[in-house]
Short mmCIF file of N, CA and C in Angstrom, two decimals:
data_model
loop_
_atom_site.label_atom_id
_atom_site.label_comp_id
_atom_site.label_asym_id
_atom_site.label_seq_id
_atom_site.Cartn_x
_atom_site.Cartn_y
_atom_site.Cartn_z
N UNK A 211 15.09 12.94 36.33
CA UNK A 211 13.65 12.99 36.07
C UNK A 211 13.37 13.91 34.88
N UNK A 212 12.50 13.48 33.99
CA UNK A 212 12.17 14.29 32.83
C UNK A 212 11.16 15.37 33.19
N UNK A 213 11.32 16.53 32.55
CA UNK A 213 10.44 17.67 32.82
C UNK A 213 9.29 17.71 31.83
N UNK A 214 8.61 16.59 31.61
CA UNK A 214 7.57 16.53 30.59
C UNK A 214 6.44 17.52 30.86
N UNK A 215 6.00 17.63 32.10
CA UNK A 215 4.92 18.56 32.42
C UNK A 215 5.32 19.99 32.03
N UNK A 216 6.52 20.36 32.38
CA UNK A 216 7.01 21.72 32.10
C UNK A 216 7.13 21.94 30.60
N UNK A 217 7.71 20.98 29.90
CA UNK A 217 7.92 21.13 28.45
C UNK A 217 6.60 21.21 27.72
N UNK A 218 5.71 20.25 28.00
CA UNK A 218 4.46 20.15 27.25
C UNK A 218 3.55 21.34 27.53
N UNK A 219 3.53 21.80 28.77
CA UNK A 219 2.68 22.96 29.09
C UNK A 219 3.15 24.22 28.39
N UNK A 220 4.41 24.25 27.96
CA UNK A 220 4.94 25.43 27.28
C UNK A 220 4.91 25.35 25.77
N UNK A 221 4.41 24.25 25.22
CA UNK A 221 4.37 24.11 23.76
C UNK A 221 3.29 25.01 23.16
N UNK A 222 3.56 25.61 22.00
CA UNK A 222 2.54 26.44 21.36
C UNK A 222 1.40 25.59 20.83
N UNK A 223 0.23 26.18 20.70
CA UNK A 223 -0.92 25.48 20.14
C UNK A 223 -0.79 25.43 18.61
N UNK A 224 -1.08 24.27 18.04
CA UNK A 224 -1.00 24.10 16.60
C UNK A 224 -2.38 23.77 16.05
N UNK A 225 -2.64 24.21 14.82
CA UNK A 225 -3.94 23.99 14.20
C UNK A 225 -3.79 23.19 12.91
N UNK A 226 -4.74 22.29 12.67
CA UNK A 226 -4.70 21.45 11.48
C UNK A 226 -5.24 22.15 10.24
N UNK A 227 -5.55 23.45 10.34
CA UNK A 227 -6.01 24.14 9.14
C UNK A 227 -4.84 24.59 8.26
N UNK A 228 -3.60 24.51 8.81
CA UNK A 228 -2.39 24.78 8.04
C UNK A 228 -2.37 26.17 7.41
N UNK A 229 -2.99 27.13 8.06
CA UNK A 229 -2.96 28.49 7.52
C UNK A 229 -1.62 29.14 7.84
N UNK A 230 -1.18 30.11 7.02
CA UNK A 230 0.12 30.75 7.26
C UNK A 230 0.20 31.35 8.66
N UNK A 231 1.36 31.22 9.28
CA UNK A 231 1.56 31.76 10.62
C UNK A 231 3.02 32.14 10.77
N UNK A 232 3.34 32.72 11.91
CA UNK A 232 4.72 33.12 12.20
C UNK A 232 5.46 32.01 12.96
N UNK A 233 4.88 30.84 13.01
CA UNK A 233 5.46 29.73 13.75
C UNK A 233 6.81 29.31 13.15
N UNK A 234 7.80 29.09 14.00
CA UNK A 234 9.12 28.64 13.55
C UNK A 234 9.40 27.25 14.11
N UNK A 235 9.44 26.27 13.24
CA UNK A 235 9.72 24.90 13.65
C UNK A 235 11.11 24.82 14.28
N UNK A 236 12.10 25.37 13.60
CA UNK A 236 13.48 25.26 14.06
C UNK A 236 13.66 25.87 15.45
N UNK A 237 13.12 27.06 15.64
CA UNK A 237 13.28 27.72 16.93
C UNK A 237 12.58 26.94 18.05
N UNK A 238 11.42 26.40 17.74
CA UNK A 238 10.68 25.65 18.76
C UNK A 238 11.43 24.39 19.17
N UNK A 239 11.93 23.64 18.19
CA UNK A 239 12.66 22.42 18.51
C UNK A 239 13.96 22.73 19.25
N UNK A 240 14.62 23.81 18.87
CA UNK A 240 15.85 24.22 19.57
C UNK A 240 15.58 24.52 21.04
N UNK A 241 14.39 24.99 21.35
CA UNK A 241 14.04 25.27 22.74
C UNK A 241 13.72 23.99 23.51
N UNK A 242 13.18 23.00 22.80
CA UNK A 242 12.78 21.75 23.45
C UNK A 242 13.98 20.85 23.74
N UNK A 243 14.89 20.71 22.79
CA UNK A 243 15.95 19.71 22.89
C UNK A 243 16.79 19.81 24.17
N UNK A 244 17.22 21.01 24.60
CA UNK A 244 18.04 21.06 25.82
C UNK A 244 17.33 20.57 27.07
N UNK A 245 16.01 20.51 27.02
CA UNK A 245 15.23 20.10 28.19
C UNK A 245 15.02 18.59 28.24
N UNK A 246 15.45 17.89 27.20
CA UNK A 246 15.21 16.45 27.11
C UNK A 246 16.44 15.65 27.53
N UNK A 247 16.20 14.42 27.93
CA UNK A 247 17.29 13.50 28.22
C UNK A 247 17.95 13.07 26.91
N UNK A 248 19.11 12.45 27.02
CA UNK A 248 19.80 11.97 25.82
C UNK A 248 18.94 10.95 25.08
N UNK A 249 18.28 10.08 25.80
CA UNK A 249 17.41 9.08 25.16
C UNK A 249 16.28 9.75 24.39
N UNK A 250 15.68 10.75 24.98
CA UNK A 250 14.57 11.43 24.33
C UNK A 250 15.04 12.24 23.13
N UNK A 251 16.25 12.80 23.20
CA UNK A 251 16.78 13.51 22.03
C UNK A 251 17.00 12.54 20.87
N UNK A 252 17.40 11.30 21.18
CA UNK A 252 17.54 10.29 20.11
C UNK A 252 16.17 10.00 19.49
N UNK A 253 15.14 9.97 20.32
CA UNK A 253 13.80 9.73 19.81
C UNK A 253 13.36 10.85 18.87
N UNK A 254 13.66 12.08 19.24
CA UNK A 254 13.36 13.22 18.36
C UNK A 254 14.13 13.08 17.05
N UNK A 255 15.38 12.67 17.13
CA UNK A 255 16.19 12.50 15.92
C UNK A 255 15.58 11.45 15.00
N UNK A 256 15.05 10.36 15.57
CA UNK A 256 14.42 9.33 14.74
C UNK A 256 13.20 9.89 14.01
N UNK A 257 12.44 10.75 14.68
CA UNK A 257 11.29 11.37 14.02
C UNK A 257 11.77 12.31 12.91
N UNK A 258 12.77 13.11 13.20
CA UNK A 258 13.24 14.08 12.21
C UNK A 258 13.88 13.39 11.00
N UNK A 259 14.43 12.20 11.18
CA UNK A 259 14.98 11.47 10.05
C UNK A 259 13.90 11.19 9.00
N UNK A 260 12.68 11.04 9.46
CA UNK A 260 11.57 10.78 8.54
C UNK A 260 11.13 11.97 7.74
N UNK A 261 11.66 13.16 8.05
CA UNK A 261 11.34 14.35 7.27
C UNK A 261 12.28 14.50 6.06
N UNK A 262 13.28 13.65 5.97
CA UNK A 262 14.27 13.72 4.89
C UNK A 262 13.95 12.64 3.87
N UNK A 263 13.43 13.00 2.69
CA UNK A 263 13.00 12.00 1.72
C UNK A 263 14.05 10.94 1.39
N UNK A 264 15.31 11.34 1.32
CA UNK A 264 16.36 10.39 0.96
C UNK A 264 16.52 9.28 1.99
N UNK A 265 16.05 9.49 3.19
CA UNK A 265 16.18 8.48 4.24
C UNK A 265 15.12 7.39 4.17
N UNK A 266 14.05 7.64 3.43
CA UNK A 266 12.88 6.78 3.51
C UNK A 266 13.04 5.53 2.66
N UNK A 267 13.96 4.71 3.05
CA UNK A 267 14.25 3.47 2.35
C UNK A 267 13.65 2.29 3.10
N UNK A 268 13.69 1.13 2.45
CA UNK A 268 13.20 -0.09 3.10
C UNK A 268 14.00 -0.35 4.38
N UNK A 269 15.29 -0.12 4.33
CA UNK A 269 16.14 -0.32 5.51
C UNK A 269 15.71 0.59 6.66
N UNK A 270 15.40 1.84 6.34
CA UNK A 270 14.98 2.78 7.38
C UNK A 270 13.71 2.30 8.07
N UNK A 271 12.71 1.91 7.27
CA UNK A 271 11.45 1.46 7.86
C UNK A 271 11.64 0.18 8.67
N UNK A 272 12.52 -0.69 8.22
CA UNK A 272 12.81 -1.90 8.99
C UNK A 272 13.44 -1.55 10.33
N UNK A 273 14.36 -0.60 10.31
CA UNK A 273 14.99 -0.18 11.56
C UNK A 273 13.98 0.44 12.51
N UNK A 274 13.08 1.28 11.98
CA UNK A 274 12.09 1.92 12.82
C UNK A 274 11.08 0.90 13.37
N UNK A 275 10.87 -0.19 12.67
CA UNK A 275 9.95 -1.22 13.17
C UNK A 275 10.50 -1.93 14.40
N UNK A 276 11.80 -1.77 14.64
CA UNK A 276 12.44 -2.38 15.81
C UNK A 276 12.65 -1.37 16.95
N UNK A 277 12.21 -0.15 16.75
CA UNK A 277 12.43 0.89 17.75
C UNK A 277 11.75 0.52 19.07
N UNK A 278 12.40 0.74 20.20
CA UNK A 278 11.79 0.39 21.48
C UNK A 278 10.62 1.30 21.88
N UNK A 279 10.45 2.42 21.19
CA UNK A 279 9.36 3.35 21.52
C UNK A 279 8.14 3.03 20.65
N UNK A 280 7.06 2.63 21.29
CA UNK A 280 5.86 2.19 20.57
C UNK A 280 5.33 3.26 19.63
N UNK A 281 5.30 4.50 20.08
CA UNK A 281 4.80 5.58 19.23
C UNK A 281 5.57 5.63 17.92
N UNK A 282 6.88 5.52 17.96
CA UNK A 282 7.69 5.60 16.75
C UNK A 282 7.43 4.41 15.85
N UNK A 283 7.34 3.21 16.42
CA UNK A 283 7.05 2.03 15.60
C UNK A 283 5.72 2.19 14.86
N UNK A 284 4.71 2.60 15.60
CA UNK A 284 3.38 2.70 15.00
C UNK A 284 3.29 3.87 14.01
N UNK A 285 3.98 4.97 14.30
CA UNK A 285 3.97 6.10 13.38
C UNK A 285 4.60 5.72 12.04
N UNK A 286 5.73 5.05 12.09
CA UNK A 286 6.40 4.70 10.83
C UNK A 286 5.70 3.56 10.11
N UNK A 287 4.98 2.74 10.83
CA UNK A 287 4.15 1.73 10.16
C UNK A 287 3.07 2.44 9.33
N UNK A 288 2.43 3.44 9.94
CA UNK A 288 1.41 4.23 9.23
C UNK A 288 2.04 4.96 8.04
N UNK A 289 3.15 5.63 8.27
CA UNK A 289 3.81 6.40 7.23
C UNK A 289 4.21 5.51 6.05
N UNK A 290 4.73 4.34 6.36
CA UNK A 290 5.13 3.40 5.30
C UNK A 290 3.91 2.95 4.50
N UNK A 291 2.84 2.61 5.19
CA UNK A 291 1.61 2.20 4.51
C UNK A 291 1.07 3.32 3.63
N UNK A 292 1.10 4.55 4.14
CA UNK A 292 0.59 5.69 3.38
C UNK A 292 1.38 5.89 2.09
N UNK A 293 2.68 5.84 2.18
CA UNK A 293 3.52 6.06 1.00
C UNK A 293 3.33 4.93 -0.03
N UNK A 294 3.31 3.70 0.46
CA UNK A 294 3.09 2.58 -0.46
C UNK A 294 1.71 2.64 -1.08
N UNK A 295 0.71 3.01 -0.30
CA UNK A 295 -0.66 3.10 -0.81
C UNK A 295 -0.76 4.18 -1.89
N UNK A 296 -0.07 5.30 -1.70
CA UNK A 296 -0.11 6.37 -2.68
C UNK A 296 0.58 5.96 -3.97
N UNK A 297 1.71 5.31 -3.84
CA UNK A 297 2.41 4.83 -5.04
C UNK A 297 1.55 3.78 -5.75
N UNK A 298 0.93 2.89 -5.00
CA UNK A 298 0.07 1.86 -5.58
C UNK A 298 -1.08 2.49 -6.35
N UNK A 299 -1.73 3.48 -5.74
CA UNK A 299 -2.86 4.15 -6.39
C UNK A 299 -2.43 4.87 -7.67
N UNK A 300 -1.36 5.65 -7.58
CA UNK A 300 -0.92 6.44 -8.72
C UNK A 300 -0.41 5.55 -9.86
N UNK A 301 0.29 4.50 -9.51
CA UNK A 301 0.83 3.63 -10.56
C UNK A 301 -0.30 2.91 -11.29
N UNK A 302 -1.27 2.43 -10.55
CA UNK A 302 -2.41 1.76 -11.19
C UNK A 302 -3.20 2.74 -12.06
N UNK A 303 -3.34 3.95 -11.58
CA UNK A 303 -4.07 4.97 -12.34
C UNK A 303 -3.38 5.27 -13.66
N UNK A 304 -2.05 5.20 -13.67
CA UNK A 304 -1.29 5.48 -14.88
C UNK A 304 -1.03 4.22 -15.71
N UNK A 305 -1.55 3.08 -15.25
CA UNK A 305 -1.43 1.86 -16.03
C UNK A 305 -0.15 1.08 -15.83
N UNK A 306 0.54 1.31 -14.71
CA UNK A 306 1.76 0.59 -14.42
C UNK A 306 1.49 -0.52 -13.41
N UNK A 307 2.37 -1.49 -13.35
CA UNK A 307 2.30 -2.52 -12.33
C UNK A 307 2.85 -1.94 -11.03
N UNK A 308 1.99 -1.79 -10.06
CA UNK A 308 2.41 -1.11 -8.84
C UNK A 308 3.49 -1.86 -8.08
N UNK A 309 3.54 -3.19 -8.24
CA UNK A 309 4.53 -3.97 -7.49
C UNK A 309 5.96 -3.54 -7.82
N UNK A 310 6.17 -2.98 -8.99
CA UNK A 310 7.52 -2.56 -9.37
C UNK A 310 8.03 -1.41 -8.53
N UNK A 311 7.10 -0.66 -7.93
CA UNK A 311 7.50 0.55 -7.23
C UNK A 311 7.28 0.48 -5.72
N UNK A 312 6.80 -0.67 -5.25
CA UNK A 312 6.54 -0.82 -3.83
C UNK A 312 7.85 -0.91 -3.03
N UNK A 313 7.80 -0.40 -1.83
CA UNK A 313 8.91 -0.58 -0.90
C UNK A 313 8.55 -1.74 0.01
N UNK A 314 9.01 -2.94 -0.35
CA UNK A 314 8.64 -4.14 0.38
C UNK A 314 7.25 -4.61 -0.03
N UNK A 315 6.72 -5.57 0.70
CA UNK A 315 5.40 -6.09 0.40
C UNK A 315 4.33 -5.07 0.81
N UNK A 316 3.18 -5.14 0.13
CA UNK A 316 2.12 -4.17 0.41
C UNK A 316 0.77 -4.82 0.24
N UNK A 317 -0.12 -4.54 1.17
CA UNK A 317 -1.50 -5.01 1.10
C UNK A 317 -2.40 -3.86 1.51
N UNK A 318 -3.57 -3.77 0.90
CA UNK A 318 -4.52 -2.71 1.25
C UNK A 318 -5.35 -3.09 2.47
N UNK A 319 -5.08 -4.25 3.04
CA UNK A 319 -5.85 -4.73 4.19
C UNK A 319 -5.32 -4.14 5.49
N UNK A 320 -5.45 -2.83 5.64
CA UNK A 320 -5.12 -2.21 6.91
C UNK A 320 -6.15 -1.12 7.20
N UNK A 321 -6.28 -0.77 8.46
CA UNK A 321 -7.39 0.04 8.94
C UNK A 321 -7.53 1.39 8.24
N UNK A 322 -6.43 2.03 7.95
CA UNK A 322 -6.48 3.40 7.43
C UNK A 322 -6.67 3.47 5.91
N UNK A 323 -6.62 2.35 5.22
CA UNK A 323 -6.63 2.41 3.75
C UNK A 323 -7.89 3.07 3.17
N UNK A 324 -9.11 2.75 3.64
CA UNK A 324 -10.30 3.40 3.03
C UNK A 324 -10.22 4.92 3.07
N UNK A 325 -9.76 5.49 4.19
CA UNK A 325 -9.62 6.95 4.27
C UNK A 325 -8.57 7.45 3.29
N UNK A 326 -7.46 6.74 3.20
CA UNK A 326 -6.40 7.13 2.27
C UNK A 326 -6.93 7.13 0.84
N UNK A 327 -7.64 6.09 0.48
CA UNK A 327 -8.13 5.95 -0.90
C UNK A 327 -9.05 7.12 -1.26
N UNK A 328 -9.92 7.50 -0.34
CA UNK A 328 -10.82 8.63 -0.61
C UNK A 328 -10.02 9.91 -0.86
N UNK A 329 -8.93 10.08 -0.13
CA UNK A 329 -8.10 11.26 -0.34
C UNK A 329 -7.38 11.18 -1.68
N UNK A 330 -6.85 10.02 -2.04
CA UNK A 330 -6.15 9.87 -3.31
C UNK A 330 -7.04 10.24 -4.50
N UNK A 331 -8.33 10.04 -4.36
CA UNK A 331 -9.26 10.31 -5.47
C UNK A 331 -9.60 11.79 -5.61
N UNK A 332 -9.18 12.61 -4.69
CA UNK A 332 -9.45 14.05 -4.80
C UNK A 332 -8.68 14.62 -5.98
N UNK A 333 -9.33 15.44 -6.79
CA UNK A 333 -8.72 15.93 -8.02
C UNK A 333 -7.82 17.15 -7.80
N UNK A 334 -8.19 18.01 -6.87
CA UNK A 334 -7.38 19.20 -6.62
C UNK A 334 -6.11 18.81 -5.87
N UNK A 335 -4.94 19.08 -6.46
CA UNK A 335 -3.68 18.62 -5.89
C UNK A 335 -3.40 19.22 -4.53
N UNK A 336 -3.64 20.51 -4.39
CA UNK A 336 -3.36 21.17 -3.12
C UNK A 336 -4.28 20.65 -2.02
N UNK A 337 -5.57 20.51 -2.34
CA UNK A 337 -6.50 20.01 -1.35
C UNK A 337 -6.20 18.56 -0.99
N UNK A 338 -5.75 17.79 -1.98
CA UNK A 338 -5.38 16.40 -1.71
C UNK A 338 -4.21 16.33 -0.74
N UNK A 339 -3.20 17.17 -0.95
CA UNK A 339 -2.05 17.15 -0.07
C UNK A 339 -2.41 17.63 1.34
N UNK A 340 -3.28 18.63 1.41
CA UNK A 340 -3.76 19.06 2.72
C UNK A 340 -4.50 17.92 3.42
N UNK A 341 -5.32 17.22 2.66
CA UNK A 341 -6.09 16.11 3.24
C UNK A 341 -5.16 14.99 3.72
N UNK A 342 -4.08 14.75 2.99
CA UNK A 342 -3.10 13.74 3.43
C UNK A 342 -2.45 14.17 4.75
N UNK A 343 -2.14 15.44 4.87
CA UNK A 343 -1.56 15.91 6.12
C UNK A 343 -2.58 15.84 7.26
N UNK A 344 -3.85 16.04 6.93
CA UNK A 344 -4.86 15.90 7.99
C UNK A 344 -4.97 14.44 8.45
N UNK A 345 -4.81 13.50 7.50
CA UNK A 345 -4.77 12.09 7.89
C UNK A 345 -3.60 11.84 8.84
N UNK A 346 -2.45 12.42 8.50
CA UNK A 346 -1.28 12.28 9.38
C UNK A 346 -1.56 12.87 10.76
N UNK A 347 -2.19 14.02 10.76
CA UNK A 347 -2.52 14.72 12.01
C UNK A 347 -3.44 13.85 12.86
N UNK A 348 -4.47 13.29 12.23
CA UNK A 348 -5.42 12.45 12.95
C UNK A 348 -4.75 11.18 13.47
N UNK A 349 -3.81 10.63 12.73
CA UNK A 349 -3.09 9.45 13.19
C UNK A 349 -2.26 9.78 14.42
N UNK A 350 -1.62 10.94 14.42
CA UNK A 350 -0.88 11.35 15.61
C UNK A 350 -1.82 11.42 16.81
N UNK A 351 -2.99 12.04 16.63
CA UNK A 351 -3.96 12.14 17.72
C UNK A 351 -4.37 10.75 18.22
N UNK A 352 -4.56 9.84 17.28
CA UNK A 352 -4.95 8.48 17.65
C UNK A 352 -3.85 7.81 18.47
N UNK A 353 -2.61 7.96 18.04
CA UNK A 353 -1.50 7.34 18.75
C UNK A 353 -1.26 7.95 20.12
N UNK A 354 -1.74 9.19 20.31
CA UNK A 354 -1.52 9.87 21.58
C UNK A 354 -2.70 9.74 22.54
N UNK A 355 -3.69 8.95 22.16
CA UNK A 355 -4.83 8.75 23.06
C UNK A 355 -4.34 8.23 24.40
N UNK A 356 -4.77 8.89 25.47
CA UNK A 356 -4.42 8.53 26.85
C UNK A 356 -2.96 8.82 27.20
N UNK A 357 -2.28 9.59 26.35
CA UNK A 357 -0.94 10.09 26.68
C UNK A 357 -1.07 11.58 26.96
N UNK A 358 -0.51 12.03 28.07
CA UNK A 358 -0.68 13.43 28.46
C UNK A 358 0.65 14.12 28.74
N UNK A 359 1.52 13.48 29.48
CA UNK A 359 2.79 14.10 29.84
C UNK A 359 3.92 13.08 29.72
N UNK A 360 4.24 12.74 28.48
CA UNK A 360 5.36 11.83 28.24
C UNK A 360 6.01 12.17 26.91
N UNK A 361 7.05 11.44 26.55
CA UNK A 361 7.80 11.76 25.34
C UNK A 361 6.95 11.60 24.08
N UNK A 362 5.96 10.71 24.12
CA UNK A 362 5.11 10.52 22.94
C UNK A 362 4.41 11.83 22.55
N UNK A 363 3.97 12.58 23.55
CA UNK A 363 3.29 13.85 23.27
C UNK A 363 4.25 14.81 22.57
N UNK A 364 5.48 14.83 23.01
CA UNK A 364 6.47 15.72 22.39
C UNK A 364 6.78 15.27 20.96
N UNK A 365 6.90 13.96 20.74
CA UNK A 365 7.16 13.45 19.39
C UNK A 365 5.99 13.75 18.46
N UNK A 366 4.77 13.59 18.95
CA UNK A 366 3.60 13.92 18.15
C UNK A 366 3.55 15.40 17.82
N UNK A 367 3.90 16.23 18.80
CA UNK A 367 3.95 17.68 18.56
C UNK A 367 4.95 18.00 17.45
N UNK A 368 6.10 17.36 17.46
CA UNK A 368 7.13 17.65 16.46
C UNK A 368 6.64 17.27 15.05
N UNK A 369 5.94 16.16 14.93
CA UNK A 369 5.38 15.78 13.62
C UNK A 369 4.38 16.84 13.15
N UNK A 370 3.49 17.24 14.04
CA UNK A 370 2.51 18.26 13.68
C UNK A 370 3.18 19.59 13.37
N UNK A 371 4.19 19.95 14.16
CA UNK A 371 4.88 21.21 13.95
C UNK A 371 5.54 21.26 12.59
N UNK A 372 6.07 20.14 12.16
CA UNK A 372 6.70 20.10 10.84
C UNK A 372 5.68 20.34 9.73
N UNK A 373 4.49 19.77 9.88
CA UNK A 373 3.44 19.99 8.88
C UNK A 373 3.02 21.45 8.85
N UNK A 374 2.80 22.03 10.03
CA UNK A 374 2.40 23.44 10.09
C UNK A 374 3.47 24.32 9.48
N UNK A 375 4.73 24.02 9.78
CA UNK A 375 5.84 24.81 9.24
C UNK A 375 5.88 24.74 7.72
N UNK A 376 5.68 23.56 7.19
CA UNK A 376 5.74 23.40 5.74
C UNK A 376 4.67 24.24 5.05
N UNK A 377 3.45 24.20 5.57
CA UNK A 377 2.39 24.97 4.94
C UNK A 377 2.54 26.46 5.18
N UNK A 378 3.11 26.83 6.30
CA UNK A 378 3.31 28.24 6.59
C UNK A 378 4.31 28.87 5.62
N UNK A 379 5.27 28.07 5.16
CA UNK A 379 6.30 28.58 4.26
C UNK A 379 5.87 28.57 2.80
N UNK A 380 4.71 28.02 2.52
CA UNK A 380 4.31 27.80 1.13
C UNK A 380 3.13 28.70 0.76
N UNK A 381 3.32 29.56 -0.23
CA UNK A 381 2.17 30.30 -0.75
C UNK A 381 1.48 29.42 -1.79
N UNK A 382 0.28 29.81 -2.20
CA UNK A 382 -0.52 28.97 -3.09
C UNK A 382 0.18 28.71 -4.41
N UNK A 383 0.75 29.76 -5.01
CA UNK A 383 1.40 29.60 -6.31
C UNK A 383 2.56 28.62 -6.23
N UNK A 384 3.37 28.77 -5.20
CA UNK A 384 4.50 27.87 -5.02
C UNK A 384 4.01 26.44 -4.81
N UNK A 385 2.94 26.31 -4.04
CA UNK A 385 2.40 24.99 -3.78
C UNK A 385 1.90 24.31 -5.04
N UNK A 386 1.21 25.04 -5.89
CA UNK A 386 0.72 24.47 -7.14
C UNK A 386 1.88 24.00 -8.00
N UNK A 387 2.93 24.83 -8.12
CA UNK A 387 4.10 24.43 -8.91
C UNK A 387 4.74 23.17 -8.35
N UNK A 388 4.82 23.10 -7.03
CA UNK A 388 5.44 21.97 -6.38
C UNK A 388 4.70 20.67 -6.69
N UNK A 389 3.38 20.71 -6.59
CA UNK A 389 2.62 19.49 -6.79
C UNK A 389 2.49 19.13 -8.26
N UNK A 390 2.52 20.12 -9.15
CA UNK A 390 2.56 19.80 -10.57
C UNK A 390 3.87 19.09 -10.91
N UNK A 391 4.96 19.53 -10.31
CA UNK A 391 6.25 18.88 -10.51
C UNK A 391 6.21 17.45 -9.97
N UNK A 392 5.59 17.28 -8.83
CA UNK A 392 5.48 15.95 -8.24
C UNK A 392 4.73 15.01 -9.17
N UNK A 393 3.60 15.48 -9.71
CA UNK A 393 2.81 14.63 -10.59
C UNK A 393 3.61 14.25 -11.84
N UNK A 394 4.34 15.22 -12.40
CA UNK A 394 5.16 14.93 -13.58
C UNK A 394 6.20 13.86 -13.27
N UNK A 395 6.82 13.95 -12.10
CA UNK A 395 7.83 12.97 -11.72
C UNK A 395 7.22 11.59 -11.55
N UNK A 396 6.05 11.55 -10.92
CA UNK A 396 5.40 10.27 -10.68
C UNK A 396 4.99 9.62 -12.00
N UNK A 397 4.45 10.43 -12.91
CA UNK A 397 4.03 9.88 -14.19
C UNK A 397 5.22 9.40 -15.02
N UNK A 398 6.37 10.04 -14.78
CA UNK A 398 7.54 9.68 -15.57
C UNK A 398 8.21 8.40 -15.14
N UNK A 399 8.45 8.23 -13.85
CA UNK A 399 9.23 7.07 -13.43
C UNK A 399 8.74 6.39 -12.18
N UNK A 400 7.91 7.05 -11.37
CA UNK A 400 7.50 6.54 -10.07
C UNK A 400 8.68 6.34 -9.14
N UNK A 401 9.78 7.03 -9.43
CA UNK A 401 10.93 6.98 -8.54
C UNK A 401 11.14 8.35 -7.93
N UNK A 402 11.69 8.37 -6.75
CA UNK A 402 12.01 9.64 -6.10
C UNK A 402 10.79 10.44 -5.75
N UNK A 403 9.68 9.75 -5.41
CA UNK A 403 8.47 10.47 -5.05
C UNK A 403 8.61 11.01 -3.65
N UNK A 404 8.59 12.30 -3.49
CA UNK A 404 8.74 12.94 -2.18
C UNK A 404 7.38 13.42 -1.72
N UNK A 405 6.91 12.89 -0.61
CA UNK A 405 5.60 13.29 -0.12
C UNK A 405 5.67 14.35 0.95
N UNK A 406 6.89 14.66 1.43
CA UNK A 406 7.05 15.70 2.42
C UNK A 406 8.24 16.57 2.03
N UNK A 407 8.18 17.77 2.51
CA UNK A 407 9.30 18.70 2.33
C UNK A 407 9.66 18.92 0.87
N UNK A 408 8.66 18.92 -0.02
CA UNK A 408 8.92 19.27 -1.40
C UNK A 408 8.88 20.77 -1.50
N UNK A 409 10.02 21.37 -1.73
CA UNK A 409 10.07 22.84 -1.76
C UNK A 409 10.73 23.31 -3.04
#
């Protein structure tokens, strides 16, 4: 029997304001993993694979679309759409044919696109990236509606914890340099665009 009630009741509270904190992602996950079944640890591993930019290939998203866990399928569908939408927006803004840089087929006809587009139009790079993470945060909340004590709650927590950890480790100056570098890379080739864990 899984100890979901015990695990979830002991999770720290996370905030979407992404202000610096003493929160440690690694230590928190290390405490959670021994309490999970082997199947649930595999589910956590699938989520953590998405934090590694080099893994985010067409093959990866295809594999995640076949995952038996609904939360993971829907999360990676959203993540894939978000990344393709951002590349589409940036490439068109720079005068390139966006189809050259898409990962698979892409259409703007999905529920979250209007919100994404409004965020893409924000001029301040740091605020834009924060707003993108808030979209991710809200999507996790949406996917967890009516889930209270199951593995989905733990997977959603891990996604949020990673976002909080990233912002906690980043001071403003470092963040500005990071996003300026990102913009330069995107304008140059539209290849190797890392939307997470740019440090």
